[in-house]
Coordinates of N, CA and C in Angstrom, one line a residue:
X7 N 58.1 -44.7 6.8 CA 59.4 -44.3 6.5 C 60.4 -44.9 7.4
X8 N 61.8 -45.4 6.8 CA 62.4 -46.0 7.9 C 63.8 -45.4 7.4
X9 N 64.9 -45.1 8.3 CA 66.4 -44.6 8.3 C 67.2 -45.8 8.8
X10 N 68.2 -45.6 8.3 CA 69.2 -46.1 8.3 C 70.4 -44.9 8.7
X11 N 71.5 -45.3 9.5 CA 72.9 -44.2 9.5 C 73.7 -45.1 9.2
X12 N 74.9 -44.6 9.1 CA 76.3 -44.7 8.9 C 77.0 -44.0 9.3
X13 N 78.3 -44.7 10.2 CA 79.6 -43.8 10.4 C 79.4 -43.3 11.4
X14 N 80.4 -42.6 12.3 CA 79.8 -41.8 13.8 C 79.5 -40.8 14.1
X15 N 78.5 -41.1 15.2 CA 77.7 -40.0 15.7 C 78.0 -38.9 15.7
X16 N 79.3 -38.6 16.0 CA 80.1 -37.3 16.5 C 80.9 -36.1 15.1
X17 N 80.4 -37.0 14.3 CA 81.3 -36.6 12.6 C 80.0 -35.8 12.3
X18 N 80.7 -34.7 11.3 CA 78.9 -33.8 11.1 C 78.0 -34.3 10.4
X19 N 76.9 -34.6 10.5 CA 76.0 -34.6 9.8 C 75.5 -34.9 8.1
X20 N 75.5 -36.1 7.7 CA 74.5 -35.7 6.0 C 73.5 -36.8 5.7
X21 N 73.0 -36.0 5.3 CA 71.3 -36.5 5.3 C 70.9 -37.0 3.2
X22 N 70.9 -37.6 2.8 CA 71.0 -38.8 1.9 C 69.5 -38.3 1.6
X23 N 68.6 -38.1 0.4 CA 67.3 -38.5 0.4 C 67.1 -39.2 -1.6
X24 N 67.1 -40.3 -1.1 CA 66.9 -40.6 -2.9 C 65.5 -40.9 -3.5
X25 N 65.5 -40.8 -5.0 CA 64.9 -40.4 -6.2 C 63.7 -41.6 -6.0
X26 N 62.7 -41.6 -7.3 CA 61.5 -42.1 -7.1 C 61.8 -43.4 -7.5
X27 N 61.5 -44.4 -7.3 CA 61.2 -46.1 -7.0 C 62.6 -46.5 -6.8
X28 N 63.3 -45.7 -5.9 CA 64.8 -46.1 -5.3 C 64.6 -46.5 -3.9
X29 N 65.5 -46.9 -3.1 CA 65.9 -46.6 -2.1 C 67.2 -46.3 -1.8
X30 N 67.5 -46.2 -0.4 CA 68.3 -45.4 -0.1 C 70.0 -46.4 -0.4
X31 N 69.7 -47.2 -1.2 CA 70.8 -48.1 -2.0 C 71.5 -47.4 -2.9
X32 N 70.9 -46.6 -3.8 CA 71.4 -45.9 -4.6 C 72.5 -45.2 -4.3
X33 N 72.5 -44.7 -3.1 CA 73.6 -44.3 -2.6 C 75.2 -45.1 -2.0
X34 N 74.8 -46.4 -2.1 CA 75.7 -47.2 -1.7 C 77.2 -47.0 -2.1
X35 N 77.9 -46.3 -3.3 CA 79.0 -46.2 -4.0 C 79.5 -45.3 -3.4
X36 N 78.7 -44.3 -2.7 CA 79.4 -42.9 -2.1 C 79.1 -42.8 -1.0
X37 N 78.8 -43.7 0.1 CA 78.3 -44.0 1.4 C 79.6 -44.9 1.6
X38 N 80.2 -45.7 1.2 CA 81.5 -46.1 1.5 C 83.2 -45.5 1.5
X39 N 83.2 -44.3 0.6 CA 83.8 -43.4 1.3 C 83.6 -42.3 2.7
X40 N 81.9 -41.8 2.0 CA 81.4 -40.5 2.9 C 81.3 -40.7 4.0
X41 N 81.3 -42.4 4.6 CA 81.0 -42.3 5.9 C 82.0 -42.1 7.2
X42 N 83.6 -42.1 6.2 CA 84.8 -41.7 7.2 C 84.6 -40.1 7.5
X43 N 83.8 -39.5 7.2 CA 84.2 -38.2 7.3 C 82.7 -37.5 7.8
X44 N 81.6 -38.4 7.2 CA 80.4 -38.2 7.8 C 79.6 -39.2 8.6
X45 N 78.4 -38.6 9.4 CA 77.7 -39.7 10.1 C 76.3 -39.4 9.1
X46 N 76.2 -40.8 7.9 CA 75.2 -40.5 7.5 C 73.6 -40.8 7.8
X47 N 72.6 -40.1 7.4 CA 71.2 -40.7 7.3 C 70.3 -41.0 6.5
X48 N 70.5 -41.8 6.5 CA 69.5 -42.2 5.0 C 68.3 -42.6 5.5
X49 N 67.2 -41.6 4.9 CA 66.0 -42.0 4.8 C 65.4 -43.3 3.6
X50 N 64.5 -43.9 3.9 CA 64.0 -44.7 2.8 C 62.2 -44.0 3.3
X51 N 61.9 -43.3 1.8 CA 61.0 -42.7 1.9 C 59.3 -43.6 2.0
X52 N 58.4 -43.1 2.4 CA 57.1 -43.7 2.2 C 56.9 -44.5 1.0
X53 N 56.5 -45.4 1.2 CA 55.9 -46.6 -0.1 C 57.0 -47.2 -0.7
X54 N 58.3 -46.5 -0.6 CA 59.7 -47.0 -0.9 C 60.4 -48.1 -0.2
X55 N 59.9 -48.9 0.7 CA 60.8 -50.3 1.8 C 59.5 -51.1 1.6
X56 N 60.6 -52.1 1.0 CA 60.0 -53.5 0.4 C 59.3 -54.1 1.6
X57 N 58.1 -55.1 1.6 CA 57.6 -55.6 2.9 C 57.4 -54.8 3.9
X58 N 57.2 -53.3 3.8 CA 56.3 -52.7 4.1 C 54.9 -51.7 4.1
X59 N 53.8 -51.8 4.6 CA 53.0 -51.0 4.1 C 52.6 -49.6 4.3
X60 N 53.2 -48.9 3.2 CA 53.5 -47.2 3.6 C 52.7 -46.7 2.1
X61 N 52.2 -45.5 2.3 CA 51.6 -44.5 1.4 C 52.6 -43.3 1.3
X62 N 52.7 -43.0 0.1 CA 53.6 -41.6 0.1 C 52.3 -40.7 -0.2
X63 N 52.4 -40.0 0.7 CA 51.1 -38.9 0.9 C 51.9 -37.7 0.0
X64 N 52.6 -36.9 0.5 CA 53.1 -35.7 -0.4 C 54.4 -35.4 0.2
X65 N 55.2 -34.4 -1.1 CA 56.6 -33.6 -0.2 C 56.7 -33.5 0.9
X66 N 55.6 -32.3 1.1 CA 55.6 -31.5 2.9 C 55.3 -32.8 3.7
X67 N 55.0 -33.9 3.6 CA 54.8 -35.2 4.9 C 55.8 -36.0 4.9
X68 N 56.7 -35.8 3.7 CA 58.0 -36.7 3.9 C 58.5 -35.9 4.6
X69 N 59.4 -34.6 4.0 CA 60.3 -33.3 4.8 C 60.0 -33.3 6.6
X70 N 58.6 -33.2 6.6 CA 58.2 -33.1 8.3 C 58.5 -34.3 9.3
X71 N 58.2 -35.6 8.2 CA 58.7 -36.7 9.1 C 60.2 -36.6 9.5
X72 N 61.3 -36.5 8.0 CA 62.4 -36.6 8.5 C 62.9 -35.1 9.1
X73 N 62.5 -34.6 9.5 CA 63.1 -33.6 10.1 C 62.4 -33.9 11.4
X74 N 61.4 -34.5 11.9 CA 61.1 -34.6 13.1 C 62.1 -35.6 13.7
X75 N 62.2 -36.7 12.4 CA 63.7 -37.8 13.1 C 64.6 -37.3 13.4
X76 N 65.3 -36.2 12.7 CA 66.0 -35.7 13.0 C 66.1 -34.5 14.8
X77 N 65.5 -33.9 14.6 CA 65.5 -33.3 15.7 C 64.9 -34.5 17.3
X78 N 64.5 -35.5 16.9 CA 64.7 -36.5 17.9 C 65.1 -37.0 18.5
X79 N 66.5 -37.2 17.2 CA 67.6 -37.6 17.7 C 68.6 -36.6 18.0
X80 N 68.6 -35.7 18.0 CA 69.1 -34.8 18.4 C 70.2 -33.8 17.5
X81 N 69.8 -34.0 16.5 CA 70.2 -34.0 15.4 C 70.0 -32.0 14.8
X82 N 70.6 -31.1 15.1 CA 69.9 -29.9 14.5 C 71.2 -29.1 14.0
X83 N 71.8 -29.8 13.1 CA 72.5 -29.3 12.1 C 73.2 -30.2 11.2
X84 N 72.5 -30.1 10.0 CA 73.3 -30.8 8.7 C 73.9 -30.1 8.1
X85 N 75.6 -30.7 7.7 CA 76.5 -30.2 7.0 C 76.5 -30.2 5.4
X86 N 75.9 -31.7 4.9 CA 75.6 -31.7 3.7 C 74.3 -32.9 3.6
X87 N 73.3 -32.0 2.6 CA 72.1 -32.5 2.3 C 71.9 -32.2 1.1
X88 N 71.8 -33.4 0.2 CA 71.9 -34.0 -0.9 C 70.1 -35.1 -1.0
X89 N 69.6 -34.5 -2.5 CA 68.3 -35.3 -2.9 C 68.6 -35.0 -4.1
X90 N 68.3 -36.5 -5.1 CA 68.2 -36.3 -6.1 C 66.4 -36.9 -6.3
X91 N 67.0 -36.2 -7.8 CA 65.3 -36.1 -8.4 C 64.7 -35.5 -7.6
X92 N 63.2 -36.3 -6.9 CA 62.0 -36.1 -6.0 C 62.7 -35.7 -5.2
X93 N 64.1 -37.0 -4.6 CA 64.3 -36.9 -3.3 C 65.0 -35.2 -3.1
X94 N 65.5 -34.5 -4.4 CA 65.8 -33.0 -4.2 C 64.6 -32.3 -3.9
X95 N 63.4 -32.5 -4.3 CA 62.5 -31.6 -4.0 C 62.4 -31.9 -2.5
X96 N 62.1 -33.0 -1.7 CA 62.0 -33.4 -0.2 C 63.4 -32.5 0.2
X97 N 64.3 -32.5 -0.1 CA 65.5 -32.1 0.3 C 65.0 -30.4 0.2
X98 N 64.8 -30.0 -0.3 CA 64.6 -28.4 -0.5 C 63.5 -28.2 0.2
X99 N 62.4 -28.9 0.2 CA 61.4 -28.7 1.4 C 62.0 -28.2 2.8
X100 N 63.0 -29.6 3.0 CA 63.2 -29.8 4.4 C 63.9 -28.6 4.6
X101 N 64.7 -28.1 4.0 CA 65.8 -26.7 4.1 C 64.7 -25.7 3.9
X102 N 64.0 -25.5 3.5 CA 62.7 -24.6 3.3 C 61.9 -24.4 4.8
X103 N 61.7 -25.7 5.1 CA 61.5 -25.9 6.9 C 61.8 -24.6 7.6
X104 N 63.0 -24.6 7.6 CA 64.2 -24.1 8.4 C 63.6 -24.9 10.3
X105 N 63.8 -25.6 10.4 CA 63.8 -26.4 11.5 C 65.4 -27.1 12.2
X106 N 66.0 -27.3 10.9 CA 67.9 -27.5 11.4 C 68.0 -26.5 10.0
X107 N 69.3 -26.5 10.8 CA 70.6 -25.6 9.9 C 70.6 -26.3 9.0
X108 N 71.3 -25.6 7.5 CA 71.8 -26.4 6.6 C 73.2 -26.0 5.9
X109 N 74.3 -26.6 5.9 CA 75.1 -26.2 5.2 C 74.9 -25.7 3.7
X110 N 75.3 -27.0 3.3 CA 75.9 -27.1 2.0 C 74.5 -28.2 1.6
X111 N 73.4 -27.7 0.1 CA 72.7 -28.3 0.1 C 73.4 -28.6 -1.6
X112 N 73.1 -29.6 -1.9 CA 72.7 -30.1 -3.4 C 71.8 -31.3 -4.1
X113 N 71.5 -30.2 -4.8 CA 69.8 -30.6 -5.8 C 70.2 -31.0 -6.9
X114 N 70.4 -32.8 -7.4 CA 70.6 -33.8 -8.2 C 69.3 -33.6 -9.3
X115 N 69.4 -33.4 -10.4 CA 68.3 -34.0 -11.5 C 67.1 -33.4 -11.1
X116 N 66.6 -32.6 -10.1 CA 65.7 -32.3 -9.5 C 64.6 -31.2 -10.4
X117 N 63.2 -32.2 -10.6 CA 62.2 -31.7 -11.2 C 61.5 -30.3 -11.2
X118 N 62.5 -29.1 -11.2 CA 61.8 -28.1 -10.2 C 60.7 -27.3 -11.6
X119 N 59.7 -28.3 -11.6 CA 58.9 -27.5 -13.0 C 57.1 -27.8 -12.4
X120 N 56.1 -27.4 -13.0 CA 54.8 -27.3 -12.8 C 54.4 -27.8 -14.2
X121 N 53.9 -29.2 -14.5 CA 52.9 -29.4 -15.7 C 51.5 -29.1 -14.9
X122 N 50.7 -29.4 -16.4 CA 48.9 -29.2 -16.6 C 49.0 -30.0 -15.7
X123 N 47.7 -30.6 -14.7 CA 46.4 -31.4 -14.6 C 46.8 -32.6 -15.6
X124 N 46.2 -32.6 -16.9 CA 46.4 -33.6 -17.8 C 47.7 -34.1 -17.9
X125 N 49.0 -33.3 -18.1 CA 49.8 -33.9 -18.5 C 50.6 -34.9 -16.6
X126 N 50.0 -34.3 -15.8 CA 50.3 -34.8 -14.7 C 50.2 -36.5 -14.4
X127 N 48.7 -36.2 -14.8 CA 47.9 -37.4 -14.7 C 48.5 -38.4 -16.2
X128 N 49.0 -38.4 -17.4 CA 49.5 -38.6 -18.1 C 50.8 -39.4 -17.6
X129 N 51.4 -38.9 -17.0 CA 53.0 -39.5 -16.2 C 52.3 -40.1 -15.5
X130 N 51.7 -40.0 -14.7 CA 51.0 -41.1 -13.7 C 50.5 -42.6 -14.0
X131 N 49.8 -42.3 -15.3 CA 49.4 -43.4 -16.1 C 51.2 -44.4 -16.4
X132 N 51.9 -43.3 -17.2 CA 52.8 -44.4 -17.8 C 53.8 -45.0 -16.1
X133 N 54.0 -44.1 -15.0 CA 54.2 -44.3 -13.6 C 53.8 -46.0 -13.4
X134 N 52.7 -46.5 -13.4 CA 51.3 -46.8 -12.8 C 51.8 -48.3 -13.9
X135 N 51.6 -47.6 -15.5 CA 52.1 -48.7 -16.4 C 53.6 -49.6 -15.4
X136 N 54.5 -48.9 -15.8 CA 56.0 -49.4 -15.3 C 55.5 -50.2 -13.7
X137 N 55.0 -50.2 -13.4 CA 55.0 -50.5 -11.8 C 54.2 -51.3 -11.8
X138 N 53.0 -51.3 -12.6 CA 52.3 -53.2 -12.7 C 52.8 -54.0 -13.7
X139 N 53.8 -53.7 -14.5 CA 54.7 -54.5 -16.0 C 55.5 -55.4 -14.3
X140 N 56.5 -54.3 -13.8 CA 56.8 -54.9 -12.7 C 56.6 -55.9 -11.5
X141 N 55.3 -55.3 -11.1 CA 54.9 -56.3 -11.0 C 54.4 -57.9 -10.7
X142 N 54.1 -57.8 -12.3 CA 53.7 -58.9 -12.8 C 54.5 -59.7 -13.5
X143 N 55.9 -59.3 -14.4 CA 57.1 -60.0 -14.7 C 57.9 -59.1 -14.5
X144 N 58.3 -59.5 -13.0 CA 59.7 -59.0 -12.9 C 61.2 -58.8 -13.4
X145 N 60.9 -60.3 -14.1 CA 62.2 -60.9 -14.8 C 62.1 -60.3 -16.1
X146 N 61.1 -59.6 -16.8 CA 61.2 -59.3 -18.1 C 61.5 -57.7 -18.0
X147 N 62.3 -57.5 -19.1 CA 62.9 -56.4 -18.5 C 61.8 -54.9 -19.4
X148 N 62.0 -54.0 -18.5 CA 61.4 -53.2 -19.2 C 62.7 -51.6 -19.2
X149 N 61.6 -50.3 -19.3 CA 62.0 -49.0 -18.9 C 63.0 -49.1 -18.4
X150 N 63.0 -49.6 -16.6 CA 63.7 -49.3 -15.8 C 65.2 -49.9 -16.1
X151 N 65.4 -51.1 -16.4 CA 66.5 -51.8 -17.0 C 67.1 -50.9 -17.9
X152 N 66.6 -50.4 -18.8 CA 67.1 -49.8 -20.1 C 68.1 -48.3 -19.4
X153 N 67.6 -47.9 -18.3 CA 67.2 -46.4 -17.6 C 68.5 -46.5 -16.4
X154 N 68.0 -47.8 -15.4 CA 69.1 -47.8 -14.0 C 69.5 -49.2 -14.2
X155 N 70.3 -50.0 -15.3 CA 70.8 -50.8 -14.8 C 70.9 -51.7 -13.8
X156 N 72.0 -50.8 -13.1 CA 72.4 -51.4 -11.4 C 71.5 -51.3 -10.5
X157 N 70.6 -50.7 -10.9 CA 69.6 -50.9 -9.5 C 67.7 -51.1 -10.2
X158 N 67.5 -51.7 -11.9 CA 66.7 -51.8 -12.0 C 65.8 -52.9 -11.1
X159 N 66.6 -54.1 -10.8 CA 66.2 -55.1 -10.3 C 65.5 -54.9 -8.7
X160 N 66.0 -54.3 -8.3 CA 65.3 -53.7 -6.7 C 63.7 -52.9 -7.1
X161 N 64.4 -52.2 -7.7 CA 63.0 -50.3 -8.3 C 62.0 -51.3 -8.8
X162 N 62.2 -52.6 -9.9 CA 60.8 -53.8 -9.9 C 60.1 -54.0 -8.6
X163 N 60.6 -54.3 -7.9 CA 60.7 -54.6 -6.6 C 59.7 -53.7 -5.5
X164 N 60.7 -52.4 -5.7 CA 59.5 -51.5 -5.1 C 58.5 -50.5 -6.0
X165 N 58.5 -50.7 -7.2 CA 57.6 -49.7 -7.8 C 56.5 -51.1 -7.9
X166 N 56.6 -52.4 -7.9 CA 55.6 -53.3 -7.9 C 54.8 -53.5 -7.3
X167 N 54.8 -52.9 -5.9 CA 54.7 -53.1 -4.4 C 54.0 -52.0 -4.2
X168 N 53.6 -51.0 -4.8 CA 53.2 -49.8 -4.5 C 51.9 -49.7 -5.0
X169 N 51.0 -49.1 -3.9 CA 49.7 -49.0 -4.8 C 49.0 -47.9 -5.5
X170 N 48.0 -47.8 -6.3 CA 48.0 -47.2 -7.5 C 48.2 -45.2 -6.7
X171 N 47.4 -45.4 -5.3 CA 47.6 -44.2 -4.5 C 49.0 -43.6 -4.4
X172 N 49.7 -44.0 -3.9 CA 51.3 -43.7 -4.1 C 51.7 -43.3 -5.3
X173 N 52.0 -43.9 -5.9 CA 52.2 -43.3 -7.4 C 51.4 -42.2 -8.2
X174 N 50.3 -42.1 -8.4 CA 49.4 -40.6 -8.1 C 50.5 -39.8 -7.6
X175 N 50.2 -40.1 -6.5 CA 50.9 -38.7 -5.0 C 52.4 -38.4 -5.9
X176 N 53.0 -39.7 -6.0 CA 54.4 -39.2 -6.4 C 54.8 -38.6 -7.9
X177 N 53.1 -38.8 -8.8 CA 53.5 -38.0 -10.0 C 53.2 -36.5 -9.9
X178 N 51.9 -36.0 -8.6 CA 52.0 -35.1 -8.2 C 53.1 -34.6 -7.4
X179 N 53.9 -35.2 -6.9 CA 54.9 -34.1 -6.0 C 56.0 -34.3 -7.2
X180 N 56.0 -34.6 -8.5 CA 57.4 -34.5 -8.9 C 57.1 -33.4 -9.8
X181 N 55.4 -33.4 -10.2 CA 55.7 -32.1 -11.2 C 54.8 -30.9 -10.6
X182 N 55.5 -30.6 -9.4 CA 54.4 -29.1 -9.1 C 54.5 -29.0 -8.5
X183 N 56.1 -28.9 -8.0 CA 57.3 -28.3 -6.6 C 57.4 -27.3 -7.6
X184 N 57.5 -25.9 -7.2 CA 57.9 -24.6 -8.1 C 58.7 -23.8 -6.8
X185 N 60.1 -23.9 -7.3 CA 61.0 -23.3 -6.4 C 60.3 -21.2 -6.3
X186 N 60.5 -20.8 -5.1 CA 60.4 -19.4 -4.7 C 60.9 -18.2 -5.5
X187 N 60.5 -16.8 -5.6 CA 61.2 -16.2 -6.3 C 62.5 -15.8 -6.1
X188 N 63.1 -16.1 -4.7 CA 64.0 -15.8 -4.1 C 64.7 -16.7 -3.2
X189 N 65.5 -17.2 -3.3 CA 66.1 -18.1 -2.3 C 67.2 -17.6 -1.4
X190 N 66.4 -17.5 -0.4 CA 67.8 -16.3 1.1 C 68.5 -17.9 1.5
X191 N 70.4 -17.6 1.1 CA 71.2 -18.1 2.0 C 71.3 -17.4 2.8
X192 N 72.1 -17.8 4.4 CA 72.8 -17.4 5.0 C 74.1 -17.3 4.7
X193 N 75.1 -16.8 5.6 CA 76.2 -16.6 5.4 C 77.0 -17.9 6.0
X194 N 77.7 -18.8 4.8 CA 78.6 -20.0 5.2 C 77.5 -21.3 4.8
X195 N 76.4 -20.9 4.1 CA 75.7 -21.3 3.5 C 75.8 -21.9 1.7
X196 N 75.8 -22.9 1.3 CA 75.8 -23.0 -0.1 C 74.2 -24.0 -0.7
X197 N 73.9 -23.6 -2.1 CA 73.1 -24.3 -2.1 C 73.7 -25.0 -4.0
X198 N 73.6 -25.8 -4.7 CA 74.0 -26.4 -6.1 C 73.2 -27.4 -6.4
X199 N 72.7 -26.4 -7.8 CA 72.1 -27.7 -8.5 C 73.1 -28.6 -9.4
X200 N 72.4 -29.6 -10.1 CA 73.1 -30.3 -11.1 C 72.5 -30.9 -11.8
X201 N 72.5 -30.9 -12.7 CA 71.7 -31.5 -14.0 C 73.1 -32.1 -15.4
X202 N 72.1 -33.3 -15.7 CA 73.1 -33.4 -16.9 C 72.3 -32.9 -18.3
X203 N 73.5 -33.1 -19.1 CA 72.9 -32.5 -20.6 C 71.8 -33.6 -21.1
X204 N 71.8 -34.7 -20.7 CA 71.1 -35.9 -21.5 C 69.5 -36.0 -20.6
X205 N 69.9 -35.8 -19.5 CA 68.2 -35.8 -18.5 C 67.1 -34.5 -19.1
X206 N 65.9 -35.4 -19.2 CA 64.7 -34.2 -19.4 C 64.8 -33.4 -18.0
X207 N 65.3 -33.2 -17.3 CA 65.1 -32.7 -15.8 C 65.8 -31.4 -16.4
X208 N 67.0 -31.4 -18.0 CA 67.8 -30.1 -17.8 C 66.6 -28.8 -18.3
X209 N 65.6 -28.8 -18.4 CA 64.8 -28.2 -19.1 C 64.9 -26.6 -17.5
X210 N 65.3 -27.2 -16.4 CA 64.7 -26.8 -15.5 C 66.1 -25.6 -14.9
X211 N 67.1 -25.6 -16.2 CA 68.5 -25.3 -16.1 C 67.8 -23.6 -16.0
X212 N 67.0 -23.1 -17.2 CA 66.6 -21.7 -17.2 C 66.1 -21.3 -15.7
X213 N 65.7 -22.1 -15.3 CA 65.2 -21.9 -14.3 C 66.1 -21.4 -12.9
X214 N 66.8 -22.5 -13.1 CA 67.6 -22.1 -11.6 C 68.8 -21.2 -11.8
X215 N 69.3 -21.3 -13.2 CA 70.4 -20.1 -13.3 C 70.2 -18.9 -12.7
X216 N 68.9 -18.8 -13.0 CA 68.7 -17.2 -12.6 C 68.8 -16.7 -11.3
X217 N 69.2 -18.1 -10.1 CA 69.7 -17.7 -8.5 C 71.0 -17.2 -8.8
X218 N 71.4 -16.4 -8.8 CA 72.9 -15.4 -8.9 C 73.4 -16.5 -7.6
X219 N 72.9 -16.4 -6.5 CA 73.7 -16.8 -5.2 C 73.4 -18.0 -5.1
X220 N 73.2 -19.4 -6.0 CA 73.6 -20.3 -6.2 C 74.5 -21.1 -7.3
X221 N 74.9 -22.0 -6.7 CA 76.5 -23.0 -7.8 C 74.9 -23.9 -8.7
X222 N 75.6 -24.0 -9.8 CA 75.0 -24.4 -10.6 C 76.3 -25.4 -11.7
X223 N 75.8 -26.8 -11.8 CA 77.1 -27.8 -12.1 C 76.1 -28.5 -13.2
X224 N 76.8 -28.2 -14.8 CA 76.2 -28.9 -15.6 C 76.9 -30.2 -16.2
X225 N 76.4 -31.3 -16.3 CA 77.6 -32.2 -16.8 C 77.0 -32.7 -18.1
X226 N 77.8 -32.2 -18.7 CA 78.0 -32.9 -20.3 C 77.7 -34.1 -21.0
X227 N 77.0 -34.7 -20.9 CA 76.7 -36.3 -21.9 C 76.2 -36.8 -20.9
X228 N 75.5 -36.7 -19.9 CA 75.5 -37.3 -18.8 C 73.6 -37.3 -18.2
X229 N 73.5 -38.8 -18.2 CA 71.6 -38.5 -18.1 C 71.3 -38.6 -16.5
X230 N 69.9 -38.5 -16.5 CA 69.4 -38.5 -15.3 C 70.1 -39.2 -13.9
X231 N 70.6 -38.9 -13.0 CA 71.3 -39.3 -11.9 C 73.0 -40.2 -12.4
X232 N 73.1 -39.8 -13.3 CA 74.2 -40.8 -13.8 C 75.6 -40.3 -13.6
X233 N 76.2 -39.2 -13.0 CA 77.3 -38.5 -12.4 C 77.3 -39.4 -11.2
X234 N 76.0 -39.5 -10.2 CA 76.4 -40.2 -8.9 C 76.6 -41.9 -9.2
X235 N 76.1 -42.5 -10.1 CA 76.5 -44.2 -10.7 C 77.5 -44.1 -11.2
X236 N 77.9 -43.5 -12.2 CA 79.7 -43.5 -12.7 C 80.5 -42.9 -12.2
X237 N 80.6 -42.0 -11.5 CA 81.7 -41.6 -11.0 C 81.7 -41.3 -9.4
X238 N 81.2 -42.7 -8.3 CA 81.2 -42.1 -7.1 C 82.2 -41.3 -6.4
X239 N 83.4 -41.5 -6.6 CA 84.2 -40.6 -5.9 C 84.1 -39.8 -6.7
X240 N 84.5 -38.8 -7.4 CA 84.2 -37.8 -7.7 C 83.1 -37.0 -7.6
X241 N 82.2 -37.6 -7.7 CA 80.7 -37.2 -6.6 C 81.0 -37.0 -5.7
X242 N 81.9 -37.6 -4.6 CA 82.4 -37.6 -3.2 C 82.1 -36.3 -2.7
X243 N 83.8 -36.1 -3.8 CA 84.7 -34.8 -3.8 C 83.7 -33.4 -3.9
X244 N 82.9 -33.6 -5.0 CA 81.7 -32.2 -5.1 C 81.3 -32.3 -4.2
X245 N 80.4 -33.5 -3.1 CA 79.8 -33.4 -1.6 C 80.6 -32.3 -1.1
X246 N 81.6 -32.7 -0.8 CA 83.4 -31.9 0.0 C 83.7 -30.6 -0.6
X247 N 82.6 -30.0 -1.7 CA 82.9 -28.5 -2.1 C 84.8 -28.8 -2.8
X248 N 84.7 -29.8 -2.8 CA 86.1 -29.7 -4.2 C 85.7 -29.9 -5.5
X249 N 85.2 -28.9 -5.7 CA 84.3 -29.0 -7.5 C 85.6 -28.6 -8.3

């Protein structure tokens, strides 16, 4: 795992964790405002940095790492912590922790469902497919192109690079995080999900409504992570609780 910050030390805290065969690029659109006002960190998770060799073992081993970085550096209070997809399940881990404070958390697109055994292993397969197509002709375009445009050409890059182990691990940690019966804020505490209408991730909408004492932001026509690619500032502004 390797971090990257932004912006200064002394500005509060936000901690960045992005989605599966990203890195922490994806955030680039809203990392060039957020960093006048924050000092960010961006993790680039296990098996996710090109030209190096990392295994993504599970949630609980990413969360522990970056939270150990974090308290290292001396780091024990985040103002806003933000994961989409996966990276929201690591993100809810880590606040799950309770090892730093957390403000203001928000859970992007984030898988919070349990499939079968078979159907696990099933995503894994077509996982495993996209990542040796990759691979092996980079240049020809597949899934990912159709899916993330602006960042398919990198996700070739690292979902290519990954071995068949990693991908396993990451089709298990995306479907068999099952959020708590109960989620205790504190006071001055917020937590928000967001989902759009167009991502298979909204399936997971029944689900989290049912936190009374969470924000819950649905966007309309809008697919998997695609609020934070078209509209960075405005994404900003929700970071900043101006919803």
């Amino acid at each position: 795992m390797k971090f990257k910050t932004l912006g200064k030390p002394e500005k509060p805290v936000a901690v960045l964790i992005h989605a599966m065969f990203f890195s922490e690029k994806m955030f680039d659109s809203i990392c060039q405002t957020l960093q006048y006002s924050h000092y960010i960190v961006l993790p680039t998770l296990d098996a996710h940095t090109l030209n190096e060799n990392s295994t993504f073992l599970s949630v609980q081993d990413e969360a522990k790492k970056i939270a150990d970085y974090l308290l290292k550096n001396d780091i024990q209070h985040i103002d806003i912590l933000l994961g989409t997809s996966l990276g929201g399940i690591i993100a809810f881990e880590l606040f799950n922790l309770q090892k730093i404070s957390v403000s203001h958390i928000f859970l992007d697109g984030t898988p919070f469902i349990r499939f079968s055994d078979f159907r696990i292993k099933l995503m894994a397969t077509g996982f495993k497919w996209i990542a040796h197509k990759s691979a092996k002709s980079p240049s020809r375009k597949n899934l990912l192109d159709k899916l993330y445009p602006t960042h398919a050409a990198e996700m070739k890059k690292i979902c290519g690079g990954m071995s068949d182990e990693s991908i396993n691990n990451l089709a298990f940690a995306c479907y068999t995080y099952e959020l708590p019966e109960k989620i205790d804020l504190k006071e001055q505490q917020d937590l928000t999900f967001l989902y759009g209408t167009k991502e298979r991730a909204r399936i997971c909408i029944s689900t989290v409504e049912k936190y009374a004492n969470c924000n819950l932001i649905i966007k309309d026509g809008y697919n998997h992570c695609e609020f934070l690619a078209k509209e960075p500032q405005a994404y900003v502004r929700m970071l900043l609780n101006d919803f």
